[in-house]
Structures are given as C-alpha cells and as structure tokens.
Amino acid sequence: MPNAKGTKNLKPPNPMWKYMGLGENFRPRVPSRNWMIFLTITGTFTAAVIYDKREKRRAQRKWCKLVEHIGKEPLGRQEMPRKLTVFLEGPPSDGLRAAQDHFKEYVKPILVASGLDWDFIQGRKEGDVRAELAERIRNSRTPPEQRTEESVVEEVRRRSGIKEFDGVRGDIVIGRHTWKEYVRGLHEGWLGPLTEPPKPSQEKTAEEINTSEKQLDSTTEQTSGISSNSTTEDDANSPADQALPPTEPEPKPEEKPTKPPQPAPLIKTSEYQSVAIPPDLPSELGPSTPISFPHILGFLNTPRRLYRFLNRRVLADQIGRETAAIILATYRPYHSTTTPLTATSFFSDDAEESPRRKDQDTAQTAEQQTALFEEEKEWHKSARVRVEGEPERTWLEPVVLDPRISSRMRRFELTAEDEARARSIVVPEVEVEGWIKGGLRSLGKMGLQAVGLGKKEKVSRGDDEEVLE
C-alpha cells in the first residue's frame, strides 16, 4: 500500500560536485545552529584581532615616517651618533622578559626607523635601576683621573679621535615602577655623597667590645685544653680507640651563590633639603619621558586583559607619539598639576593606621609624581606587602622631589608643527596589509601584467646611488 504522506522528490545533485571530487550525493546546505554559533564567535574574534593588528601597524608606520628622515642625515666618519638610554625593570610580581617584550613591540620599531643608537639599564628586582643610575651619576661627577671604572671602548674611541655626540641625548623610562626608581636615583646621584659615608662610632665601639670578649673566651679555652690533655693521653693510646677508623665529614651539597643585594641609598629623602647642591650640577638635566606599561595579572582580570589585547592600536599610537618626541628632541620643563591625586593602597589591610600610610595620603601635585600614577592600582598585592626591618622600598614610597632637581628636569613633547605633520601622513594599505591579502594582491597584479593590462612599477636607483657615493 503506498504511503499516504508521500515522499518528497529530491532533485538530483549538480554533477559539478562529482567532478570536483566531493561525491555523487553531495548537497550543500546551511550549517546547523551550533555550527552557526561557533563560526560567528570565532569569526568575530578573528576579525577583531586582524583589524587591531593592522591598525596597530598603521599607527606605528605613521610615526616611523615622521622620524625616518633623521636616519638619512649624513654622519661624519669620526663622529658618534646620538645615543639614548632605555631604563627597563621587571614589573612587580613578574620578570624582566615582560618589560623587554613591551619595549620590542612598541618602542623599538620607531627607534629603528630613526637610525638612533641606544643602550640599556636593566634591573631584575626592585632597587637595581636606582643603584645603577646613581652610580653612573657619581662616576660622572668624579674627576677622570680618580674614576675606578672606565669603559675600554670609550678609551679606544678617545685615543682614535672619535668625537662623542654633542647634543641632547634623552632617557626612556618604561613603566611607573621604573620611573619611581629613576627619580630616586637621580636625586641620590646628584645630592648624595660621592663615596659611602663611614659607619657611626657606636658601631665601632661595639665591635671592639665583641672582639675583646672573643679573645678572653679563646684564652680560657686554651688553658682548659692544656689541663685536659694530660688526662686524655692515656685514653687516646688505648687499643679500643686505635681500632676505630677515622670518620670523614659528610660532604655538604653545593649551594648556588646568591646575588648580593643592592646597596642602600647613600642619602635619605628627608635629607634632601639639608644638602647643598654640587657645583657641577648643570642648569638643565637630560630630558626624559615615562612610557606607559600597563601590566595586570590575575585570572579575575581576564576580561580587562582581553579588552586591552583587542585595543593595542591605541597604546601603540600613544607610545609612538612619545617615542617620536624623544627622537625629534623637542622638550619642555615638567610642570605642576592643580588637582591632587588620592593615594593608592600600597599596604595590607591590617596596616592602615601605620605612619607611612598617613604620609602617603599627602597630595602628589608635580608632574614627576603623577606620571603613570594609574598603573600602581594594577600592581599585584604580593608586591605591596611590607616586612619589619626591610630596607627602603622605592616602589611603595611616595615620590619625593627636591625643587633644585625637579626644576632642572625636562620632558620630551611634540610641537604643534610636528603634530600637524603627523596628521597629514597617509599610510597606504599596501604597507599594513597581512600576508594573505598581500599575496592575493600580488597574484592579481601578476595576472593583469601577464594579460597586458597591468603597469609595471619603475624603481629609481638615483637616490640610493647618491647615498652610496
């Protein structure tokens, strides 16, 4: 008996699918609901990542075009190029590699386009950058004949008659934690003594008392040992003792040598006002710029980290502008703000009534104090734990300034003309597209040229030949 409902007559599939190797019964259809959800989510996220990567490259390329003319300027054979100093330090609760990757991703492309040279001052833990900067400043203040450390490369250059760069250099400071050590080391180097001051006399008298007590104990032990030797000679010559084999001490496992801690600052922040400025202090210190380094850890902060990952183009444009100002060597004095900032929670909850906590609530109004202030809120809580008897914690202390030093500090900043010139730069799509789109574009050009419709690009070698000459 035939089926009452009947069967739906399906049209035979297109034989095109068979010849394409998809089978005789292949029928294209719309994906199911679950597949549509999966493809929509993955496609949207992939498109967001690709778009952000392309716009980030476009922003960096714009600032590279603004400064690339500096790399084409001629340089004498006996002259050194301008050299910048980059300050890097591992962020709180993380390693130095994170700071190095941040520099390579955002700062280095613009520096490479400008053709400038740079060197590093790197620190793996708190206090390394402060100690290294202060030591360099003290070494520069010391007369040349009294300096203990001198670079062999600089000595060879001096004998060969190579001139050092005579002009504005500049410091690039990555992150708020490095900036606080940079300011502290700057004050310590210029206001502190050239050598470590001697210890107080009280410590000397205490050491003399301890040495005299040790000498008395050693003399009493020697007298008691002489009297006991006469009684123990017979026992030592007994056959029972002679039969015992000598016992060798157990070898101790080799311990890795620990890195010595950084020396404490040679001057306290409370002593700034009572110290006279050195006569060789210049009227203007080398310009500097703090570079933003947003770094947040924790599983609960995953949404915020994901948002920042999809908006790296904004950070690349901001850092590119600051790096371009450093390269173009346009700077201004640091100014003071009018709106005080509230203190961040540097301490644990049980230490809210400590005197250091009350000192931290003081308003931070200078620009050197408020620079990158919002980054401290994202530091891991383990970096804010204090231990009794620990040395000075530069990361947790407020930024203390001396007006004689802070008034001489300068900050790089673009001029209005440079800003207008940067806005007029147009980056073509060819320079920012990915390898898929670039491959398709080159394939299309090759096809048009093969047919005879495309135009061949003429490459002029005139400028390159002049540069080589």
mmCIF file with all atom_site columns, C-alpha atoms in Angstrom, residues 127-305:
data_model
loop_
_atom_site.group_PDB
_atom_site.id
_atom_site.type_symbol
_atom_site.label_atom_id
_atom_site.label_alt_id
_atom_site.label_comp_id
_atom_site.label_asym_id
_atom_site.label_entity_id
_atom_site.label_seq_id
_atom_site.pdbx_PDB_ins_code
_atom_site.Cartn_x
_atom_site.Cartn_y
_atom_site.Cartn_z
_atom_site.occupancy
_atom_site.B_iso_or_equiv
_atom_site.pdbx_formal_charge
_atom_site.auth_seq_id
_atom_site.auth_comp_id
_atom_site.auth_asym_id
_atom_site.auth_atom_id
_atom_site.pdbx_PDB_model_num
ATOM 1   C CA . GLY A 1 127 ? 66.377 48.765 43.509 1.00 0.00 ? 127 GLY A CA 1
ATOM 2   C CA . ASP A 1 128 ? 68.582 47.710 40.571 1.00 0.00 ? 128 ASP A CA 1
ATOM 3   C CA . VAL A 1 129 ? 67.776 50.682 38.339 1.00 0.00 ? 129 VAL A CA 1
ATOM 4   C CA . ARG A 1 130 ? 68.074 53.163 41.208 1.00 0.00 ? 130 ARG A CA 1
ATOM 5   C CA . ALA A 1 131 ? 71.506 51.867 42.224 1.00 0.00 ? 131 ALA A CA 1
ATOM 6   C CA . GLU A 1 132 ? 72.849 51.723 38.647 1.00 0.00 ? 132 GLU A CA 1
ATOM 7   C CA . LEU A 1 133 ? 71.686 55.254 37.756 1.00 0.00 ? 133 LEU A CA 1
ATOM 8   C CA . ALA A 1 134 ? 73.043 56.755 40.985 1.00 0.00 ? 134 ALA A CA 1
ATOM 9   C CA . GLU A 1 135 ? 76.401 55.030 40.418 1.00 0.00 ? 135 GLU A CA 1
ATOM 10  C CA . ARG A 1 136 ? 76.627 56.416 36.867 1.00 0.00 ? 136 ARG A CA 1
ATOM 11  C CA . ILE A 1 137 ? 75.926 59.951 38.047 1.00 0.00 ? 137 ILE A CA 1
ATOM 12  C CA . ARG A 1 138 ? 78.507 59.688 40.842 1.00 0.00 ? 138 ARG A CA 1
ATOM 13  C CA . ASN A 1 139 ? 81.036 58.365 38.354 1.00 0.00 ? 139 ASN A CA 1
ATOM 14  C CA . SER A 1 140 ? 80.394 61.308 36.028 1.00 0.00 ? 140 SER A CA 1
ATOM 15  C CA . ARG A 1 141 ? 80.904 63.730 38.922 1.00 0.00 ? 141 ARG A CA 1
ATOM 16  C CA . THR A 1 142 ? 84.228 62.153 39.849 1.00 0.00 ? 142 THR A CA 1
ATOM 17  C CA . PRO A 1 143 ? 87.339 63.609 38.144 1.00 0.00 ? 143 PRO A CA 1
ATOM 18  C CA . PRO A 1 144 ? 88.600 61.448 35.246 1.00 0.00 ? 144 PRO A CA 1
ATOM 19  C CA . GLU A 1 145 ? 91.871 60.569 36.973 1.00 0.00 ? 145 GLU A CA 1
ATOM 20  C CA . GLN A 1 146 ? 90.004 59.300 40.066 1.00 0.00 ? 146 GLN A CA 1
ATOM 21  C CA . ARG A 1 147 ? 87.429 57.116 38.336 1.00 0.00 ? 147 ARG A CA 1
ATOM 22  C CA . THR A 1 148 ? 87.704 53.448 39.222 1.00 0.00 ? 148 THR A CA 1
ATOM 23  C CA . GLU A 1 149 ? 85.696 52.058 36.297 1.00 0.00 ? 149 GLU A CA 1
ATOM 24  C CA . GLU A 1 150 ? 86.093 53.204 32.715 1.00 0.00 ? 150 GLU A CA 1
ATOM 25  C CA . SER A 1 151 ? 84.857 51.561 29.558 1.00 0.00 ? 151 SER A CA 1
ATOM 26  C CA . VAL A 1 152 ? 87.556 50.119 27.321 1.00 0.00 ? 152 VAL A CA 1
ATOM 27  C CA . VAL A 1 153 ? 85.540 51.072 24.245 1.00 0.00 ? 153 VAL A CA 1
ATOM 28  C CA . GLU A 1 154 ? 85.388 54.718 25.294 1.00 0.00 ? 154 GLU A CA 1
ATOM 29  C CA . GLU A 1 155 ? 89.134 54.759 25.905 1.00 0.00 ? 155 GLU A CA 1
ATOM 30  C CA . VAL A 1 156 ? 89.826 53.372 22.416 1.00 0.00 ? 156 VAL A CA 1
ATOM 31  C CA . ARG A 1 157 ? 87.498 55.924 20.847 1.00 0.00 ? 157 ARG A CA 1
ATOM 32  C CA . ARG A 1 158 ? 89.195 58.739 22.721 1.00 0.00 ? 158 ARG A CA 1
ATOM 33  C CA . ARG A 1 159 ? 92.631 57.647 21.508 1.00 0.00 ? 159 ARG A CA 1
ATOM 34  C CA . SER A 1 160 ? 91.347 57.284 17.939 1.00 0.00 ? 160 SER A CA 1
ATOM 35  C CA . GLY A 1 161 ? 89.964 60.824 17.924 1.00 0.00 ? 161 GLY A CA 1
ATOM 36  C CA . ILE A 1 162 ? 86.311 59.792 17.587 1.00 0.00 ? 162 ILE A CA 1
ATOM 37  C CA . LYS A 1 163 ? 84.045 62.541 18.870 1.00 0.00 ? 163 LYS A CA 1
ATOM 38  C CA . GLU A 1 164 ? 81.113 61.771 21.099 1.00 0.00 ? 164 GLU A CA 1
ATOM 39  C CA . PHE A 1 165 ? 77.700 63.161 20.255 1.00 0.00 ? 165 PHE A CA 1
ATOM 40  C CA . ASP A 1 166 ? 77.437 66.745 21.462 1.00 0.00 ? 166 ASP A CA 1
ATOM 41  C CA . GLY A 1 167 ? 73.754 67.463 21.970 1.00 0.00 ? 167 GLY A CA 1
ATOM 42  C CA . VAL A 1 168 ? 70.562 66.313 23.643 1.00 0.00 ? 168 VAL A CA 1
ATOM 43  C CA . ARG A 1 169 ? 70.541 62.613 24.423 1.00 0.00 ? 169 ARG A CA 1
ATOM 44  C CA . GLY A 1 170 ? 67.485 61.508 26.380 1.00 0.00 ? 170 GLY A CA 1
ATOM 45  C CA . ASP A 1 171 ? 66.184 58.819 28.724 1.00 0.00 ? 171 ASP A CA 1
ATOM 46  C CA . ILE A 1 172 ? 63.310 56.406 28.018 1.00 0.00 ? 172 ILE A CA 1
ATOM 47  C CA . VAL A 1 173 ? 61.773 55.016 31.211 1.00 0.00 ? 173 VAL A CA 1
ATOM 48  C CA . ILE A 1 174 ? 59.376 52.063 30.839 1.00 0.00 ? 174 ILE A CA 1
ATOM 49  C CA . GLY A 1 175 ? 56.662 51.813 33.499 1.00 0.00 ? 175 GLY A CA 1
ATOM 50  C CA . ARG A 1 176 ? 55.691 53.548 36.720 1.00 0.00 ? 176 ARG A CA 1
ATOM 51  C CA . HIS A 1 177 ? 57.828 51.258 38.895 1.00 0.00 ? 177 HIS A CA 1
ATOM 52  C CA . THR A 1 178 ? 60.943 52.094 36.852 1.00 0.00 ? 178 THR A CA 1
ATOM 53  C CA . TRP A 1 179 ? 60.051 55.797 36.834 1.00 0.00 ? 179 TRP A CA 1
ATOM 54  C CA . LYS A 1 180 ? 59.977 55.935 40.639 1.00 0.00 ? 180 LYS A CA 1
ATOM 55  C CA . GLU A 1 181 ? 63.436 54.386 40.804 1.00 0.00 ? 181 GLU A CA 1
ATOM 56  C CA . TYR A 1 182 ? 64.664 56.726 38.072 1.00 0.00 ? 182 TYR A CA 1
ATOM 57  C CA . VAL A 1 183 ? 63.615 59.818 40.059 1.00 0.00 ? 183 VAL A CA 1
ATOM 58  C CA . ARG A 1 184 ? 65.061 58.367 43.281 1.00 0.00 ? 184 ARG A CA 1
ATOM 59  C CA . GLY A 1 185 ? 68.375 57.523 41.619 1.00 0.00 ? 185 GLY A CA 1
ATOM 60  C CA . LEU A 1 186 ? 68.560 60.963 40.013 1.00 0.00 ? 186 LEU A CA 1
ATOM 61  C CA . HIS A 1 187 ? 68.286 62.654 43.411 1.00 0.00 ? 187 HIS A CA 1
ATOM 62  C CA . GLU A 1 188 ? 70.686 60.209 45.051 1.00 0.00 ? 188 GLU A CA 1
ATOM 63  C CA . GLY A 1 189 ? 73.317 60.685 42.360 1.00 0.00 ? 189 GLY A CA 1
ATOM 64  C CA . TRP A 1 190 ? 73.304 64.491 42.405 1.00 0.00 ? 190 TRP A CA 1
ATOM 65  C CA . LEU A 1 191 ? 72.584 65.201 46.083 1.00 0.00 ? 191 LEU A CA 1
ATOM 66  C CA . GLY A 1 192 ? 74.277 62.214 47.710 1.00 0.00 ? 192 GLY A CA 1
ATOM 67  C CA . PRO A 1 193 ? 77.995 61.882 48.538 1.00 0.00 ? 193 PRO A CA 1
ATOM 68  C CA . LEU A 1 194 ? 80.466 60.509 46.009 1.00 0.00 ? 194 LEU A CA 1
ATOM 69  C CA . THR A 1 195 ? 81.580 57.740 48.371 1.00 0.00 ? 195 THR A CA 1
ATOM 70  C CA . GLU A 1 196 ? 79.782 55.770 51.030 1.00 0.00 ? 196 GLU A CA 1
ATOM 71  C CA . PRO A 1 197 ? 79.940 57.626 54.375 1.00 0.00 ? 197 PRO A CA 1
ATOM 72  C CA . PRO A 1 198 ? 81.711 55.871 57.288 1.00 0.00 ? 198 PRO A CA 1
ATOM 73  C CA . LYS A 1 199 ? 79.697 53.988 59.866 1.00 0.00 ? 199 LYS A CA 1
ATOM 74  C CA . PRO A 1 200 ? 78.853 55.641 63.206 1.00 0.00 ? 200 PRO A CA 1
ATOM 75  C CA . SER A 1 201 ? 81.386 55.402 66.038 1.00 0.00 ? 201 SER A CA 1
ATOM 76  C CA . GLN A 1 202 ? 78.925 53.474 68.181 1.00 0.00 ? 202 GLN A CA 1
ATOM 77  C CA . GLU A 1 203 ? 79.148 50.517 65.858 1.00 0.00 ? 203 GLU A CA 1
ATOM 78  C CA . LYS A 1 204 ? 82.946 50.637 66.052 1.00 0.00 ? 204 LYS A CA 1
ATOM 79  C CA . THR A 1 205 ? 82.960 50.562 69.873 1.00 0.00 ? 205 THR A CA 1
ATOM 80  C CA . ALA A 1 206 ? 80.516 47.659 69.885 1.00 0.00 ? 206 ALA A CA 1
ATOM 81  C CA . GLU A 1 207 ? 82.750 45.705 67.500 1.00 0.00 ? 207 GLU A CA 1
ATOM 82  C CA . GLU A 1 208 ? 85.800 46.365 69.724 1.00 0.00 ? 208 GLU A CA 1
ATOM 83  C CA . ILE A 1 209 ? 83.915 45.057 72.760 1.00 0.00 ? 209 ILE A CA 1
ATOM 84  C CA . ASN A 1 210 ? 82.906 41.915 70.889 1.00 0.00 ? 210 ASN A CA 1
ATOM 85  C CA . THR A 1 211 ? 86.489 41.235 69.744 1.00 0.00 ? 211 THR A CA 1
ATOM 86  C CA . SER A 1 212 ? 87.838 41.643 73.307 1.00 0.00 ? 212 SER A CA 1
ATOM 87  C CA . GLU A 1 213 ? 85.235 39.196 74.642 1.00 0.00 ? 213 GLU A CA 1
ATOM 88  C CA . LYS A 1 214 ? 86.168 36.672 71.957 1.00 0.00 ? 214 LYS A CA 1
ATOM 89  C CA . GLN A 1 215 ? 89.841 36.970 72.908 1.00 0.00 ? 215 GLN A CA 1
ATOM 90  C CA . LEU A 1 216 ? 89.041 36.281 76.594 1.00 0.00 ? 216 LEU A CA 1
ATOM 91  C CA . ASP A 1 217 ? 86.962 33.235 75.660 1.00 0.00 ? 217 ASP A CA 1
ATOM 92  C CA . SER A 1 218 ? 89.762 31.858 73.474 1.00 0.00 ? 218 SER A CA 1
ATOM 93  C CA . THR A 1 219 ? 92.341 32.206 76.283 1.00 0.00 ? 219 THR A CA 1
ATOM 94  C CA . THR A 1 220 ? 90.118 30.367 78.781 1.00 0.00 ? 220 THR A CA 1
ATOM 95  C CA . GLU A 1 221 ? 89.520 27.580 76.274 1.00 0.00 ? 221 GLU A CA 1
ATOM 96  C CA . GLN A 1 222 ? 93.277 27.200 75.713 1.00 0.00 ? 222 GLN A CA 1
ATOM 97  C CA . THR A 1 223 ? 94.024 26.882 79.478 1.00 0.00 ? 223 THR A CA 1
ATOM 98  C CA . SER A 1 224 ? 91.273 24.333 79.959 1.00 0.00 ? 224 SER A CA 1
ATOM 99  C CA . GLY A 1 225 ? 92.523 22.384 76.927 1.00 0.00 ? 225 GLY A CA 1
ATOM 100 C CA . ILE A 1 226 ? 96.072 22.163 78.335 1.00 0.00 ? 226 ILE A CA 1
ATOM 101 C CA . SER A 1 227 ? 94.855 20.728 81.651 1.00 0.00 ? 227 SER A CA 1
ATOM 102 C CA . SER A 1 228 ? 92.600 18.195 79.955 1.00 0.00 ? 228 SER A CA 1
ATOM 103 C CA . ASN A 1 229 ? 95.309 16.943 77.562 1.00 0.00 ? 229 ASN A CA 1
ATOM 104 C CA . SER A 1 230 ? 97.263 15.263 80.405 1.00 0.00 ? 230 SER A CA 1
ATOM 105 C CA . THR A 1 231 ? 94.233 13.217 81.455 1.00 0.00 ? 231 THR A CA 1
ATOM 106 C CA . THR A 1 232 ? 93.197 12.169 77.971 1.00 0.00 ? 232 THR A CA 1
ATOM 107 C CA . GLU A 1 233 ? 96.606 10.970 76.663 1.00 0.00 ? 233 GLU A CA 1
ATOM 108 C CA . ASP A 1 234 ? 96.262 7.520  78.254 1.00 0.00 ? 234 ASP A CA 1
ATOM 109 C CA . ASP A 1 235 ? 92.728 7.089  76.957 1.00 0.00 ? 235 ASP A CA 1
ATOM 110 C CA . ALA A 1 236 ? 93.786 8.119  73.466 1.00 0.00 ? 236 ALA A CA 1
ATOM 111 C CA . ASN A 1 237 ? 96.512 5.413  73.398 1.00 0.00 ? 237 ASN A CA 1
ATOM 112 C CA . SER A 1 238 ? 94.103 2.611  74.341 1.00 0.00 ? 238 SER A CA 1
ATOM 113 C CA . PRO A 1 239 ? 93.648 -0.180 71.737 1.00 0.00 ? 239 PRO A CA 1
ATOM 114 C CA . ALA A 1 240 ? 89.895 0.391  71.596 1.00 0.00 ? 240 ALA A CA 1
ATOM 115 C CA . ASP A 1 241 ? 90.381 3.927  70.324 1.00 0.00 ? 241 ASP A CA 1
ATOM 116 C CA . GLN A 1 242 ? 93.141 2.883  67.952 1.00 0.00 ? 242 GLN A CA 1
ATOM 117 C CA . ALA A 1 243 ? 90.860 0.317  66.298 1.00 0.00 ? 243 ALA A CA 1
ATOM 118 C CA . LEU A 1 244 ? 88.250 2.906  65.358 1.00 0.00 ? 244 LEU A CA 1
ATOM 119 C CA . PRO A 1 245 ? 88.721 4.128  61.769 1.00 0.00 ? 245 PRO A CA 1
ATOM 120 C CA . PRO A 1 246 ? 88.765 7.864  61.224 1.00 0.00 ? 246 PRO A CA 1
ATOM 121 C CA . THR A 1 247 ? 85.385 9.232  60.192 1.00 0.00 ? 247 THR A CA 1
ATOM 122 C CA . GLU A 1 248 ? 85.325 11.545 57.232 1.00 0.00 ? 248 GLU A CA 1
ATOM 123 C CA . PRO A 1 249 ? 82.971 14.532 57.351 1.00 0.00 ? 249 PRO A CA 1
ATOM 124 C CA . GLU A 1 250 ? 79.939 14.267 55.114 1.00 0.00 ? 250 GLU A CA 1
ATOM 125 C CA . PRO A 1 251 ? 80.241 16.439 52.011 1.00 0.00 ? 251 PRO A CA 1
ATOM 126 C CA . LYS A 1 252 ? 77.800 19.296 52.031 1.00 0.00 ? 252 LYS A CA 1
ATOM 127 C CA . PRO A 1 253 ? 75.729 19.921 48.913 1.00 0.00 ? 253 PRO A CA 1
ATOM 128 C CA . GLU A 1 254 ? 76.994 22.771 46.825 1.00 0.00 ? 254 GLU A CA 1
ATOM 129 C CA . GLU A 1 255 ? 74.864 25.849 47.227 1.00 0.00 ? 255 GLU A CA 1
ATOM 130 C CA . LYS A 1 256 ? 74.436 28.311 44.415 1.00 0.00 ? 256 LYS A CA 1
ATOM 131 C CA . PRO A 1 257 ? 75.899 31.710 45.242 1.00 0.00 ? 257 PRO A CA 1
ATOM 132 C CA . THR A 1 258 ? 73.141 34.203 45.877 1.00 0.00 ? 258 THR A CA 1
ATOM 133 C CA . LYS A 1 259 ? 73.209 37.565 44.174 1.00 0.00 ? 259 LYS A CA 1
ATOM 134 C CA . PRO A 1 260 ? 74.265 40.245 46.663 1.00 0.00 ? 260 PRO A CA 1
ATOM 135 C CA . PRO A 1 261 ? 71.566 42.791 47.456 1.00 0.00 ? 261 PRO A CA 1
ATOM 136 C CA . GLN A 1 262 ? 71.782 46.285 46.094 1.00 0.00 ? 262 GLN A CA 1
ATOM 137 C CA . PRO A 1 263 ? 73.469 48.802 48.409 1.00 0.00 ? 263 PRO A CA 1
ATOM 138 C CA . ALA A 1 264 ? 71.198 51.047 50.389 1.00 0.00 ? 264 ALA A CA 1
ATOM 139 C CA . PRO A 1 265 ? 70.780 54.649 49.174 1.00 0.00 ? 265 PRO A CA 1
ATOM 140 C CA . LEU A 1 266 ? 73.578 56.942 50.313 1.00 0.00 ? 266 LEU A CA 1
ATOM 141 C CA . ILE A 1 267 ? 71.081 59.669 51.171 1.00 0.00 ? 267 ILE A CA 1
ATOM 142 C CA . LYS A 1 268 ? 67.584 59.619 52.627 1.00 0.00 ? 268 LYS A CA 1
ATOM 143 C CA . THR A 1 269 ? 64.662 61.542 51.188 1.00 0.00 ? 269 THR A CA 1
ATOM 144 C CA . SER A 1 270 ? 64.389 63.551 54.417 1.00 0.00 ? 270 SER A CA 1
ATOM 145 C CA . GLU A 1 271 ? 67.958 64.842 53.923 1.00 0.00 ? 271 GLU A CA 1
ATOM 146 C CA . TYR A 1 272 ? 67.385 66.452 50.533 1.00 0.00 ? 272 TYR A CA 1
ATOM 147 C CA . GLN A 1 273 ? 66.794 69.963 51.874 1.00 0.00 ? 273 GLN A CA 1
ATOM 148 C CA . SER A 1 274 ? 69.817 69.937 54.187 1.00 0.00 ? 274 SER A CA 1
ATOM 149 C CA . VAL A 1 275 ? 72.319 69.048 51.446 1.00 0.00 ? 275 VAL A CA 1
ATOM 150 C CA . ALA A 1 276 ? 73.989 71.677 49.284 1.00 0.00 ? 276 ALA A CA 1
ATOM 151 C CA . ILE A 1 277 ? 73.857 71.167 45.554 1.00 0.00 ? 277 ILE A CA 1
ATOM 152 C CA . PRO A 1 278 ? 77.166 70.227 43.895 1.00 0.00 ? 278 PRO A CA 1
ATOM 153 C CA . PRO A 1 279 ? 78.928 72.959 41.890 1.00 0.00 ? 279 PRO A CA 1
ATOM 154 C CA . ASP A 1 280 ? 78.951 70.813 38.734 1.00 0.00 ? 280 ASP A CA 1
ATOM 155 C CA . LEU A 1 281 ? 75.152 70.421 38.679 1.00 0.00 ? 281 LEU A CA 1
ATOM 156 C CA . PRO A 1 282 ? 74.006 71.573 35.202 1.00 0.00 ? 282 PRO A CA 1
ATOM 157 C CA . SER A 1 283 ? 71.239 74.107 34.741 1.00 0.00 ? 283 SER A CA 1
ATOM 158 C CA . GLU A 1 284 ? 69.243 71.535 32.743 1.00 0.00 ? 284 GLU A CA 1
ATOM 159 C CA . LEU A 1 285 ? 69.325 67.786 33.243 1.00 0.00 ? 285 LEU A CA 1
ATOM 160 C CA . GLY A 1 286 ? 68.917 65.369 30.370 1.00 0.00 ? 286 GLY A CA 1
ATOM 161 C CA . PRO A 1 287 ? 65.310 65.183 29.116 1.00 0.00 ? 287 PRO A CA 1
ATOM 162 C CA . SER A 1 288 ? 63.305 62.070 29.882 1.00 0.00 ? 288 SER A CA 1
ATOM 163 C CA . THR A 1 289 ? 59.905 60.550 29.186 1.00 0.00 ? 289 THR A CA 1
ATOM 164 C CA . PRO A 1 290 ? 57.986 57.887 31.154 1.00 0.00 ? 290 PRO A CA 1
ATOM 165 C CA . ILE A 1 291 ? 56.480 55.329 28.757 1.00 0.00 ? 291 ILE A CA 1
ATOM 166 C CA . SER A 1 292 ? 53.226 53.632 29.685 1.00 0.00 ? 292 SER A CA 1
ATOM 167 C CA . PHE A 1 293 ? 53.496 49.951 30.616 1.00 0.00 ? 293 PHE A CA 1
ATOM 168 C CA . PRO A 1 294 ? 50.057 48.551 31.547 1.00 0.00 ? 294 PRO A CA 1
ATOM 169 C CA . HIS A 1 295 ? 50.640 45.198 33.212 1.00 0.00 ? 295 HIS A CA 1
ATOM 170 C CA . ILE A 1 296 ? 47.944 43.379 35.151 1.00 0.00 ? 296 ILE A CA 1
ATOM 171 C CA . LEU A 1 297 ? 47.908 39.820 36.461 1.00 0.00 ? 297 LEU A CA 1
ATOM 172 C CA . GLY A 1 298 ? 45.235 37.515 37.840 1.00 0.00 ? 298 GLY A CA 1
ATOM 173 C CA . PHE A 1 299 ? 42.538 35.212 36.481 1.00 0.00 ? 299 PHE A CA 1
ATOM 174 C CA . LEU A 1 300 ? 39.715 37.546 37.509 1.00 0.00 ? 300 LEU A CA 1
ATOM 175 C CA . ASN A 1 301 ? 41.248 40.313 35.379 1.00 0.00 ? 301 ASN A CA 1
ATOM 176 C CA . THR A 1 302 ? 40.925 38.242 32.183 1.00 0.00 ? 302 THR A CA 1
ATOM 177 C CA . PRO A 1 303 ? 38.123 40.418 30.694 1.00 0.00 ? 303 PRO A CA 1
ATOM 178 C CA . ARG A 1 304 ? 40.216 43.562 31.147 1.00 0.00 ? 304 ARG A CA 1
ATOM 179 C CA . ARG A 1 305 ? 43.283 41.902 29.692 1.00 0.00 ? 305 ARG A CA 1
#
